[in-house]
CSV table of C-alpha atoms in Angstrom, one decimal:
chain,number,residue,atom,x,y,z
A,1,UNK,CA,124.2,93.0,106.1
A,2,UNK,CA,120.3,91.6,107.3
A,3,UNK,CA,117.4,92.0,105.5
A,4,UNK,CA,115.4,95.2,105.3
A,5,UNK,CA,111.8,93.6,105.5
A,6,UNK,CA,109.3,96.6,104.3
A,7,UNK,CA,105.7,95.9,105.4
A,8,UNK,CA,103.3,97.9,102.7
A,9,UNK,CA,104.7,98.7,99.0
A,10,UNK,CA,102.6,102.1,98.7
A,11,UNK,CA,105.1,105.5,97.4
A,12,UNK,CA,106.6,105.3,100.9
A,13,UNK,CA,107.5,101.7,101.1
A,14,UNK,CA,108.6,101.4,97.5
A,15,UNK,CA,110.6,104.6,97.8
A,16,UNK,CA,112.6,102.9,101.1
A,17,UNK,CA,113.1,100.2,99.1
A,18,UNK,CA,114.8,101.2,96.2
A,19,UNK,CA,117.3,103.5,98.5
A,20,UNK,CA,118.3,100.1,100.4
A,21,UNK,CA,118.5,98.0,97.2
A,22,UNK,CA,120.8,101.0,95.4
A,23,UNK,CA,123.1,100.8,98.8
A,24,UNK,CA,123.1,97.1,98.8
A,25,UNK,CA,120.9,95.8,101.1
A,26,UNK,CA,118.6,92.8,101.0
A,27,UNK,CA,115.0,93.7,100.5
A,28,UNK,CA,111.4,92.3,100.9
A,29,UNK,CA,108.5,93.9,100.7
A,30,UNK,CA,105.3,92.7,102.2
A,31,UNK,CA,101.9,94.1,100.9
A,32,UNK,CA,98.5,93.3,101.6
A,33,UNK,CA,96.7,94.5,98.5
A,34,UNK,CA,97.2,92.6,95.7
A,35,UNK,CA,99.3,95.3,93.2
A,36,UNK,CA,101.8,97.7,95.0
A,37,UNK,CA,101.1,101.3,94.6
A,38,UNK,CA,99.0,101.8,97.8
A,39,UNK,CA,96.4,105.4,97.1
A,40,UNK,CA,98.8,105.5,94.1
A,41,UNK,CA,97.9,103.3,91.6
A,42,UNK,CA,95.6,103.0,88.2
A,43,UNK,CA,92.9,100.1,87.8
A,44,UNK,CA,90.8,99.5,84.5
A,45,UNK,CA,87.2,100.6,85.6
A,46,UNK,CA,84.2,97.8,83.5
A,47,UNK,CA,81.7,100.9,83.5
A,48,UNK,CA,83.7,103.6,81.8
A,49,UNK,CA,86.0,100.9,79.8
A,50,UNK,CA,89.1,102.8,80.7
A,51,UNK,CA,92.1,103.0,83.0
A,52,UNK,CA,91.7,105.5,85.7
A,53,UNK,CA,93.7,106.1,88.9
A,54,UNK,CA,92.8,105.7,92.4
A,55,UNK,CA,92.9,109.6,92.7
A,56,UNK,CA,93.8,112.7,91.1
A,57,UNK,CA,97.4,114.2,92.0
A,58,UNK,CA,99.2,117.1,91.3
A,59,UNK,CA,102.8,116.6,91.5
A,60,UNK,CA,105.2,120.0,90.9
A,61,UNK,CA,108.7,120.1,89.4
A,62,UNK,CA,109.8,121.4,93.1
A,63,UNK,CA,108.9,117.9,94.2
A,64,UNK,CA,112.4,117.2,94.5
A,65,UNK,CA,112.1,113.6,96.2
A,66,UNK,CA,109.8,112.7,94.3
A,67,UNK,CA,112.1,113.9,91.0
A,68,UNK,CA,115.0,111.7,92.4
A,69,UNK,CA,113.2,108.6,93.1
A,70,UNK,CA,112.2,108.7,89.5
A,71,UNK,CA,115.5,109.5,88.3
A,72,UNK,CA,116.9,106.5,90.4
A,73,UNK,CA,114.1,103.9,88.7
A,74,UNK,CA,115.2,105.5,85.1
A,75,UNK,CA,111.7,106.6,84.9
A,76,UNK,CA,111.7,110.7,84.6
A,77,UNK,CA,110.2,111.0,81.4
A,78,UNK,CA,107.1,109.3,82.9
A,79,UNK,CA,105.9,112.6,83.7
A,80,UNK,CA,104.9,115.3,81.4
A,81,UNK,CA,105.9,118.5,82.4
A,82,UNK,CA,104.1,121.9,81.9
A,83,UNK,CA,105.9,124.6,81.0
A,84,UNK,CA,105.7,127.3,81.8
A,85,UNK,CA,104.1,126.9,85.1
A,86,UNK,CA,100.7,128.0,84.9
A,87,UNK,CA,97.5,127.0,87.2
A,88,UNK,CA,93.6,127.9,85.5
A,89,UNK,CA,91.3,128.0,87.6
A,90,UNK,CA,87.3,128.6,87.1
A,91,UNK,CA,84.9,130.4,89.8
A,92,UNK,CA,81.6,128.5,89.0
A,93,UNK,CA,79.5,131.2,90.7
A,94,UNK,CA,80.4,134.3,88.4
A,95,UNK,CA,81.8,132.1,85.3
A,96,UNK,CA,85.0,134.3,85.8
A,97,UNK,CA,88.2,132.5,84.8
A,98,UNK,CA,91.6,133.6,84.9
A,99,UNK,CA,95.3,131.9,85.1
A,100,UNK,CA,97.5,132.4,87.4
A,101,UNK,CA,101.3,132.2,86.2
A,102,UNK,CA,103.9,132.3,88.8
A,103,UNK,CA,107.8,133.6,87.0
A,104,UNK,CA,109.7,136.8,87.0
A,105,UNK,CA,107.6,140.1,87.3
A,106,UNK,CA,104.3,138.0,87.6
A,107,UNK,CA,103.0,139.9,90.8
A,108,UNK,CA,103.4,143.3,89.0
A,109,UNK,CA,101.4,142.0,86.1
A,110,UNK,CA,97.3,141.8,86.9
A,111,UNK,CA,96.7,139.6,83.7
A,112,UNK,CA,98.9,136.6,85.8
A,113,UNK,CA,97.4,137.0,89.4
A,114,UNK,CA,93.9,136.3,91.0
A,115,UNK,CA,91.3,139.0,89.8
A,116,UNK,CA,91.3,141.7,92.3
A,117,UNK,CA,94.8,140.8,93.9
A,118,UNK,CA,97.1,143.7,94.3
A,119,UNK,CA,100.8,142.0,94.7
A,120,UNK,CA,101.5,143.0,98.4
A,121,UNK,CA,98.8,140.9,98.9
A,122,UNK,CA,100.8,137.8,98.1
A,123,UNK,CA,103.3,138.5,100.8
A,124,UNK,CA,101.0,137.0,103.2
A,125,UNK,CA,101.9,133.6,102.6
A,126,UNK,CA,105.2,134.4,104.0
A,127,UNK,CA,103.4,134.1,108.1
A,128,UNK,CA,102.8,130.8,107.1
A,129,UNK,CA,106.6,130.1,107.5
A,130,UNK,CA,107.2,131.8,110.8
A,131,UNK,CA,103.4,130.3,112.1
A,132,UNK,CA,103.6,129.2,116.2
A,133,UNK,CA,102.9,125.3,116.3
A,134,UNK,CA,99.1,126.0,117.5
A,135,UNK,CA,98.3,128.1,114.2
A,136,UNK,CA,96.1,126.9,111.5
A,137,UNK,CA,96.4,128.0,108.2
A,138,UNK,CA,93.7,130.8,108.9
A,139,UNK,CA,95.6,132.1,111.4
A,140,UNK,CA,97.9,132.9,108.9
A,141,UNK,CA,96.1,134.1,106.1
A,142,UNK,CA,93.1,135.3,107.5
A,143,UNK,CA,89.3,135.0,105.3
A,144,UNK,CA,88.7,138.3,103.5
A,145,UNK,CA,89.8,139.1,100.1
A,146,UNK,CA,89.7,138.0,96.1
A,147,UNK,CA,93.4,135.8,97.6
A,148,UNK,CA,91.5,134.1,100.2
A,149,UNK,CA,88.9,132.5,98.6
A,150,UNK,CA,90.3,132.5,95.0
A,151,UNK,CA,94.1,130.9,95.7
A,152,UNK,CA,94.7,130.3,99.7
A,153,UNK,CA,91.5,128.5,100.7
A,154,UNK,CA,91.3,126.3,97.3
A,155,UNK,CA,95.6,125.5,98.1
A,156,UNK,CA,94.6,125.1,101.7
A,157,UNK,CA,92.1,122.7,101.1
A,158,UNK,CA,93.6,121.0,98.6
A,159,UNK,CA,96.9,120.4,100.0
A,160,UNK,CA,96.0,120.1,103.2
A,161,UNK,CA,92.5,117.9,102.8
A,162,UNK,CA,91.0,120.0,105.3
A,163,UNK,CA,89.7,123.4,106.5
A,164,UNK,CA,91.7,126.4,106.4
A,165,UNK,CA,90.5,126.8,110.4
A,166,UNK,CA,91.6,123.5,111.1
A,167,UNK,CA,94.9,122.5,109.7
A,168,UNK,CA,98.7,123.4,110.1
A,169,UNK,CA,99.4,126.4,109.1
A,170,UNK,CA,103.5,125.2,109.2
A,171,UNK,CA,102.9,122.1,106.7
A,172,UNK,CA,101.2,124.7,104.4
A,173,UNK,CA,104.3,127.1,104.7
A,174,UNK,CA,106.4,124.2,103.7
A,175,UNK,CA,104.4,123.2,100.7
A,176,UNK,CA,104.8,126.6,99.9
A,177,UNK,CA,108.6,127.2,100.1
A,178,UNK,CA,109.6,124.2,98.1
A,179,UNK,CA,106.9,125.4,95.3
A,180,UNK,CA,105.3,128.8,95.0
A,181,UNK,CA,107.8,130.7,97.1
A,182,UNK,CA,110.9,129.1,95.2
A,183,UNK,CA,109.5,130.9,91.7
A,184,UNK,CA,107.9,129.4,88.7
A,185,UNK,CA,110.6,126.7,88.1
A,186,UNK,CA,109.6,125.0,91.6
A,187,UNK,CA,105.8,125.6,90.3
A,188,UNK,CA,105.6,123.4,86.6
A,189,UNK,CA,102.8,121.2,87.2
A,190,UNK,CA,103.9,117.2,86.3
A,191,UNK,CA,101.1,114.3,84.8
A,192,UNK,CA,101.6,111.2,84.2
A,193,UNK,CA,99.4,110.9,80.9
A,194,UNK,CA,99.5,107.2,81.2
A,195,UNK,CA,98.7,107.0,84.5
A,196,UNK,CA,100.1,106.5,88.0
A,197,UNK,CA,100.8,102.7,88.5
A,198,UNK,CA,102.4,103.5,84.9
A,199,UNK,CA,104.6,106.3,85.9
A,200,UNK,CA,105.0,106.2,89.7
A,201,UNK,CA,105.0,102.3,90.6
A,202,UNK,CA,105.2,99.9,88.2
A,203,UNK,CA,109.3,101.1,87.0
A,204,UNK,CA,110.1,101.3,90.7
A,205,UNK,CA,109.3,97.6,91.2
A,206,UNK,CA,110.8,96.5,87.7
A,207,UNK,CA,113.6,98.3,88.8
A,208,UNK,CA,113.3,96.8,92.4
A,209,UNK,CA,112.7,93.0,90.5
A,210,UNK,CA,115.6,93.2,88.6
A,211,UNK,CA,117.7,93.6,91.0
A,212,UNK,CA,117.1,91.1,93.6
A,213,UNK,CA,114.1,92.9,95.7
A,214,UNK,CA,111.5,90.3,97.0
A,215,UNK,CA,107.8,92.0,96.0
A,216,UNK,CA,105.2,89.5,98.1
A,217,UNK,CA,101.9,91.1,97.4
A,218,UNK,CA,98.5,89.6,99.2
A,219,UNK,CA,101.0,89.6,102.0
A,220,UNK,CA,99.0,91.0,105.1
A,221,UNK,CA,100.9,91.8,108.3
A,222,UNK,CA,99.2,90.3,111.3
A,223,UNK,CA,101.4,91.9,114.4
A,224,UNK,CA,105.1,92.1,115.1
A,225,UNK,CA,106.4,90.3,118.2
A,226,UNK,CA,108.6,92.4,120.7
A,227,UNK,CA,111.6,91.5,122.3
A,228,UNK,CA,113.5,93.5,125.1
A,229,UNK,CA,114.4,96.6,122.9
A,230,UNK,CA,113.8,94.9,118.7
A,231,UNK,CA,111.4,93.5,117.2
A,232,UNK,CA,112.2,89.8,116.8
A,233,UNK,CA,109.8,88.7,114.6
A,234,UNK,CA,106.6,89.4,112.0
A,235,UNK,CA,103.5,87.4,111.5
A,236,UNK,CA,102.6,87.2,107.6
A,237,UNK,CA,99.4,86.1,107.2
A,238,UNK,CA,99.7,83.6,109.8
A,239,UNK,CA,103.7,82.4,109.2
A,240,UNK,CA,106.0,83.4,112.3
A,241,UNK,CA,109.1,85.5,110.1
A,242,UNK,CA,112.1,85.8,112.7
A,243,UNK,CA,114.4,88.2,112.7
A,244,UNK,CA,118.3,87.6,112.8
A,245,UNK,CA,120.2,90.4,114.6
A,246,UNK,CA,121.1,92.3,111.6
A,247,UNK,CA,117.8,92.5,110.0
A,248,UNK,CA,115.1,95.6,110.0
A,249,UNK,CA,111.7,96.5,109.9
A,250,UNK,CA,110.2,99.6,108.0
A,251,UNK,CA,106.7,100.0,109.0
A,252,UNK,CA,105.3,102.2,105.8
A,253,UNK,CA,101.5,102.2,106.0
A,254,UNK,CA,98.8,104.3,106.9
A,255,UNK,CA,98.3,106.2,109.7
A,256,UNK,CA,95.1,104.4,110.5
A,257,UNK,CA,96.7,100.9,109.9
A,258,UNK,CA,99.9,101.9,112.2
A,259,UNK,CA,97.2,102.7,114.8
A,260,UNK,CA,96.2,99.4,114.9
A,261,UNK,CA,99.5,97.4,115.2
A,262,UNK,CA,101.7,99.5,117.4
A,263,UNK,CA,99.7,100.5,120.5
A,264,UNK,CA,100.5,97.0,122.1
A,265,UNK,CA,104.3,97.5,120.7
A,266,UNK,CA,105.2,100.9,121.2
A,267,UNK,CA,102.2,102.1,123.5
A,268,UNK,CA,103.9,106.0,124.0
A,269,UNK,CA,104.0,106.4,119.7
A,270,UNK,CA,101.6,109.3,119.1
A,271,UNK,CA,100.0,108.4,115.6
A,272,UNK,CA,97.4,110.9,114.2
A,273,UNK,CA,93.6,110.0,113.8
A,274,UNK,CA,92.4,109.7,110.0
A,275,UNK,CA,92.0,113.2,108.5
A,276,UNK,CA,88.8,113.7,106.2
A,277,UNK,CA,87.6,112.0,103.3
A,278,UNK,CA,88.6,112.3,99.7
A,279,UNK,CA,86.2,112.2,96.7
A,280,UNK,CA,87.4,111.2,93.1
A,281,UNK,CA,84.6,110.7,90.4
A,282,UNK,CA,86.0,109.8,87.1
A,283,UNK,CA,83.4,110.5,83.6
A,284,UNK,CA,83.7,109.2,80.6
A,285,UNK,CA,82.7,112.2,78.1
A,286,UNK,CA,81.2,110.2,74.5
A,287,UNK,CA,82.1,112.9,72.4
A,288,UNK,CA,84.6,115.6,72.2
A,289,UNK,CA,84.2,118.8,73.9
A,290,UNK,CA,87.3,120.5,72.8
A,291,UNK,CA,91.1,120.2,74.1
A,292,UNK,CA,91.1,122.8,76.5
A,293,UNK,CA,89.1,121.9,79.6
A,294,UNK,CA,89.7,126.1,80.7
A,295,UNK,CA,87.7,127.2,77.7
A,296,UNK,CA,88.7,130.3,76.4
A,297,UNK,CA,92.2,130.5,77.0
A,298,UNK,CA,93.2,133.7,78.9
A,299,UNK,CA,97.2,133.1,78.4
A,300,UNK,CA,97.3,132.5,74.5
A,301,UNK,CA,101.0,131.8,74.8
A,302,UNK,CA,100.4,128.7,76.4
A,303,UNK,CA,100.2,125.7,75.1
A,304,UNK,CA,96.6,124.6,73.6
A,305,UNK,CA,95.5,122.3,76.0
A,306,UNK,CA,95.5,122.7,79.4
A,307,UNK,CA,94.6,119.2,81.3
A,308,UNK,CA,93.6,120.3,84.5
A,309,UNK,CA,91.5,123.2,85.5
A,310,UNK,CA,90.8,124.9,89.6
A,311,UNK,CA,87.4,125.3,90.5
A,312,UNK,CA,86.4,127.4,93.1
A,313,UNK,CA,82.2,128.0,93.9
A,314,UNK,CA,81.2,124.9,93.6
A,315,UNK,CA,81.4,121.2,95.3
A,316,UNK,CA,84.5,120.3,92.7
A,317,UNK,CA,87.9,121.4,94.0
A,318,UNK,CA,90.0,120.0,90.6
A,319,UNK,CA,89.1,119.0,87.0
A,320,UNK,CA,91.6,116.7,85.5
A,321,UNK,CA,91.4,115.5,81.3
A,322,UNK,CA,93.0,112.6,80.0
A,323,UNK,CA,91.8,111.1,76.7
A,324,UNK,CA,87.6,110.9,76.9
A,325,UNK,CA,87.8,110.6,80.9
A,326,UNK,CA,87.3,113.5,82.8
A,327,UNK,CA,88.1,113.3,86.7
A,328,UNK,CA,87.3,115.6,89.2
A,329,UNK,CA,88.5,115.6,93.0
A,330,UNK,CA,86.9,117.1,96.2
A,331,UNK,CA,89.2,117.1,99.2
A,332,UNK,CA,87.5,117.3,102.8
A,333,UNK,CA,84.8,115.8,101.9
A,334,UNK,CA,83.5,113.8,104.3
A,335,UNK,CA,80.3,115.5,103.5
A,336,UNK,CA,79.9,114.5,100.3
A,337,UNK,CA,81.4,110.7,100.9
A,338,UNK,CA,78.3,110.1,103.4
A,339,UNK,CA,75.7,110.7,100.2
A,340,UNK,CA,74.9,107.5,97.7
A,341,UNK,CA,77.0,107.0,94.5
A,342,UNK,CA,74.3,108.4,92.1
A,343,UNK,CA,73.8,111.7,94.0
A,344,UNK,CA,77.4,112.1,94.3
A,345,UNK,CA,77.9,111.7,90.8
A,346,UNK,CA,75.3,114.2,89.9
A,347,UNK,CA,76.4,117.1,91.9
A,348,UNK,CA,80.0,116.4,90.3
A,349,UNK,CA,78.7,116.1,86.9
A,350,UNK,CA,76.9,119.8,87.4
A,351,UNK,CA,79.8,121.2,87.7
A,352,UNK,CA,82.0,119.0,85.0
A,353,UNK,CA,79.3,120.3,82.2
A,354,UNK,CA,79.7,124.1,83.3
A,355,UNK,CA,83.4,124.1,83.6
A,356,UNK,CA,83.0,122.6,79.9
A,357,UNK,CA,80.5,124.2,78.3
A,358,UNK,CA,77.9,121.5,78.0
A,359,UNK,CA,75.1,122.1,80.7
A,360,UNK,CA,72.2,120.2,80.2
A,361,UNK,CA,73.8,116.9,79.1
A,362,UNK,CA,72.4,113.7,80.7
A,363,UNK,CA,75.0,112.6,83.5
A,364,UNK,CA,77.3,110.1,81.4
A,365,UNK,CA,78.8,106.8,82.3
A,366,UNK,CA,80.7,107.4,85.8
A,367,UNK,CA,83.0,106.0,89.0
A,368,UNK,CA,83.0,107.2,92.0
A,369,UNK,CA,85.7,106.6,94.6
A,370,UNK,CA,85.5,107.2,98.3
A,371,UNK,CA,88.4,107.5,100.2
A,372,UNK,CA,87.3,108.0,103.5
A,373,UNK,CA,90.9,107.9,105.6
A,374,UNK,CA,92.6,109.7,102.5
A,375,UNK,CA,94.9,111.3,105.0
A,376,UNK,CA,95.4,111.9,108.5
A,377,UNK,CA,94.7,114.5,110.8
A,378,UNK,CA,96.5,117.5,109.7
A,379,UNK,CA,95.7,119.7,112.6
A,380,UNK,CA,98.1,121.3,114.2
A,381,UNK,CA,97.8,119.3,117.3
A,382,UNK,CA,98.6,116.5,116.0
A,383,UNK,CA,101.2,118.0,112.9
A,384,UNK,CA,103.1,118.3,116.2
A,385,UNK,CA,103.0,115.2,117.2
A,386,UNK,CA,104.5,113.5,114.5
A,387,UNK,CA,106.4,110.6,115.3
A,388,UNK,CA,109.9,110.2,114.4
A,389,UNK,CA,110.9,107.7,111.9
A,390,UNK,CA,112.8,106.4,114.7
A,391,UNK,CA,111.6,104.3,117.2
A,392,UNK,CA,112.4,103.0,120.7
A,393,UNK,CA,113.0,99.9,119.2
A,394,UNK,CA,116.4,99.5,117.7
A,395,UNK,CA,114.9,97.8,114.2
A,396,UNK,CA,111.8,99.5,113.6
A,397,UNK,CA,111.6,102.2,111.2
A,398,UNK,CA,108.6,104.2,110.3
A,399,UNK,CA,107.7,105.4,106.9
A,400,UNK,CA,104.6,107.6,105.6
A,401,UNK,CA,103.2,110.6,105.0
A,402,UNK,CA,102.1,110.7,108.7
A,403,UNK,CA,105.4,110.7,109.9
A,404,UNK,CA,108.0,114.0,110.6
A,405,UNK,CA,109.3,114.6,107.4
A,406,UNK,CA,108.3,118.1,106.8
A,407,UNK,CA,105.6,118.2,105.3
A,408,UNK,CA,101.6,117.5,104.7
A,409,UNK,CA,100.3,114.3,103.6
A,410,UNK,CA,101.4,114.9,99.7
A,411,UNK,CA,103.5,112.3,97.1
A,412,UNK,CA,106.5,114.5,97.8
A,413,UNK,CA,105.9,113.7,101.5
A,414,UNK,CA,105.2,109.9,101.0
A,415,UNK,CA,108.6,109.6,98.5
A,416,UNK,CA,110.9,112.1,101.3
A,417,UNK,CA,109.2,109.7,104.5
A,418,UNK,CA,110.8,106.4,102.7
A,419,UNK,CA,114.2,108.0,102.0
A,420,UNK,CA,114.3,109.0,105.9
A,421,UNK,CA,113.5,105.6,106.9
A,422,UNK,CA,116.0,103.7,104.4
A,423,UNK,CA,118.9,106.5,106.1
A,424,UNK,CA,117.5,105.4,109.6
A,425,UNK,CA,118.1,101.8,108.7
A,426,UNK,CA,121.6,102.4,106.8
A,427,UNK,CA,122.5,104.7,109.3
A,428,UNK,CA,121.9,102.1,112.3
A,429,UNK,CA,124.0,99.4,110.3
A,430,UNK,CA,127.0,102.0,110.6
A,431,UNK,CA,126.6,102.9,114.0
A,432,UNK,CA,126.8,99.3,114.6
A,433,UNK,CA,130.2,98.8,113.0
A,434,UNK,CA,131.4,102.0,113.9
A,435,UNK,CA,131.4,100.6,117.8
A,436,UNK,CA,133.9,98.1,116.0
A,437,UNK,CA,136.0,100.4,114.9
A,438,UNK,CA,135.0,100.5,110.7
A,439,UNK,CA,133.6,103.2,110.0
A,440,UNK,CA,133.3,106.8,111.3
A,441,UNK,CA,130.4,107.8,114.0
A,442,UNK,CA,127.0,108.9,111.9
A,443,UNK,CA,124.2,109.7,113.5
A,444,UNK,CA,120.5,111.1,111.9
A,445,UNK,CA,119.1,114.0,112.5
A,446,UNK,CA,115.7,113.6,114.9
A,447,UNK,CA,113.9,115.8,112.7
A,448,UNK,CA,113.9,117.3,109.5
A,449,UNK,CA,114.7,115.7,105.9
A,450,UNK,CA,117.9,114.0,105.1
């Protein structure tokens, strides 16, 4: 068997790679940053004196690739799960709060839905799964209502890092039948308390190390050099890498990055434009200000401290609590990205200090991180225009959350996108043999997860 060469070691890439390494295969990964992890990783910030990640994510216990990756890198503990499910949120205009808690009877019982919600009213989500390809998410669950703007448009934005108007209404419906739809044991909210890197990348390339997987980071990709129908080579940083007949190539970067090195390659590969930018300001808070970032708790049968907390009314979308760090994330945003640091953080901050409690208190020690291609486009243009994780060359694979996988531009999607491309590679090594004779025919599906 050739070697798998994997060019970017973000959730995508590492994900490919340990599928190919469990089946057998040689693997090297080439990344350009130096520490894998890609939007997924933690850094210690100087200013705040603590380790922080890149950005806030919410991960679900119905994140079911992502679940198995873990599982496969021995690393399921890494995340803390919250049970049972429960989401508190905050309207910052009225100071209302309430919790909503997904299970059972929940829809029949006002004290676990969105103030104001009768429970028909929750049977809208269901258009989102029979939405035409042209629908946004509005479409679907049009504005009016407590449900709109207390639970769909905060989801829709959040997920989705865009406008309800202007995004897929059928990536939504997906999120939403592997999760919410699927009852509250799809729903359980997963953290990694010691952060991502910890949790999410650094036991997959342990894992990945110890068993023969080549991890060359400051590695940048230059251009791949086309011959007939394969690739036949890949420029590293300057250094020609040819390919032998049996080797592979898994492209697993961003959107924007793909968009650069396959026009000349594959000049009919659709590949979205960058989607809006994502916000993420971390604070460090000096002195306590109580475990329970919801306040008063309005479920006292869960547990005391809730570490994350939905905002709706104000220019915060999350509010996440580790330790003495509070981080807060604001998802199409690009807004808010084009303002300086400072103002940035003091908007944020306003509504960190009313979500806790403590309004008035001089804006603390702060980071602020713009990510201004967080995702691509999620319109539904170009949701339906996904490219394949095939390609019309026989040894190119593509991996991401732009890709056709199913789903928006989530850490489920980016785990799911790297099995599809390790099966794509495995299953081209089969159909290969099976010409000889060895093995059975196998073929891929063209869309949909494995």
């Amino acid at each position: 068997m050739g070697t798998a060469h994997i060019v970017g070691a973000g959730l995508s890439g590492l994900s490919a790679a340990v599928r190919l390494t469990e089946a057998g295969r040689r693997v090297v990964l080439h990344e350009s940053a130096p520490q894998a992890g890609g939007r997924c990783r933690s850094f210690h910030d100087a200013t705040l004196d603590r380790l922080v990640d890149n950005g806030n994510h919410l991960a679900l216990s119905g994140n079911r690739s992502l679940l198995g990756y873990l599982e496969r890198v021995g690393a399921r503990g890494a995340l803390t799960e919250l049970r049972p499910a429960a989401f508190p949120f905050l309207d910052l205009r009225s100071g209302e709060r309430w919790c909503l808690r997904p299970g059972g009877l929940w829809l029949f019982d006002e004290a676990r839905r969105v103030p104001g919600s009768r429970p028909a009213d929750y049977l809208a989500a269901l258009r989102t799964l029979t939405a035409g390809p042209t629908a946004a998410v509005a479409d679907a669950l049009p504005p009016g209502g407590p449900l709109y703007e207390r639970l769909w448009r905060p989801l829709a934005v959040s997920v989705m890092n865009g406008a309800p108007e202007r995004v897929s209404a059928r990536l939504f419906g997906a999120v939403l039948r592997e999760t919410l739809l699927r009852g509250e044991g799809a729903c359980r909210p997963l953290f990694a308390e010691k952060g991502l890197s910890a949790a999410l990348v650094d036991p997959a390339v342990a894992w990945l190390e110890r068993r023969g997987a080549e991890l060359r980071l400051g590695a940048r990709l230059d251009g791949l050099e086309r011959d007939g129908d394969r690739v036949a080579a890949l420029s590293v940083d300057g250094t020609r890498i040819p390919l032998a007949d049996g080797d592979a190539v898994i492209l697993a970067v961003p959107a924007w990055i793909a968009g650069r090195l396959l026009p000349d390659l594959l000049p009919d590969l659709p590949v979205p434009a960058a989607g809006r930018a994502i916000v993420n300001a971390h604070f460090r808070i000096p002195d306590p200000v109580g475990a329970n970032p919801v306040g008063a708790d309005p479920a006292p049968e869960l547990p005391g401290s809730l570490p994350f907390l939905g905002l709706v009314g104000g220019t915060a979308d999350w509010l996440f609590r580790r330790g003495d760090v509070v981080s807060v994330t604001v998802s199409d945003a690009d807004a808010l990205a084009a303002q300086p640091a400072e103002s940035v953080a003091a908007a944020l901050w306003s509504d960190v200090a009313e979500a806790l409690g403590i309004p008035g208190t001089a804006l603390p020690p702060h980071r602020i991180i713009k990510e201004r291609r967080a995702t691509p486009d999620q319109s539904p243009v170009h949701a339906a225009n996904r490219p394949d994780a095939r390609t019309a060359l026989k040894n190119l694979v593509l991996a991401g959350d732009w890709t056709n996988m199913g789903l928006p531009a989530t850490l489920e999607a980016a785990v799911r996108s790297g099995e599809i491309a390790a099966q794509a590679v495995l299953n081209a090594g089969i159909t290969t043999f099976s010409r000889l004779g060895l093995f059975p025919a196998f073929t891929l599906p063209r869309r949909g997860p494995i």
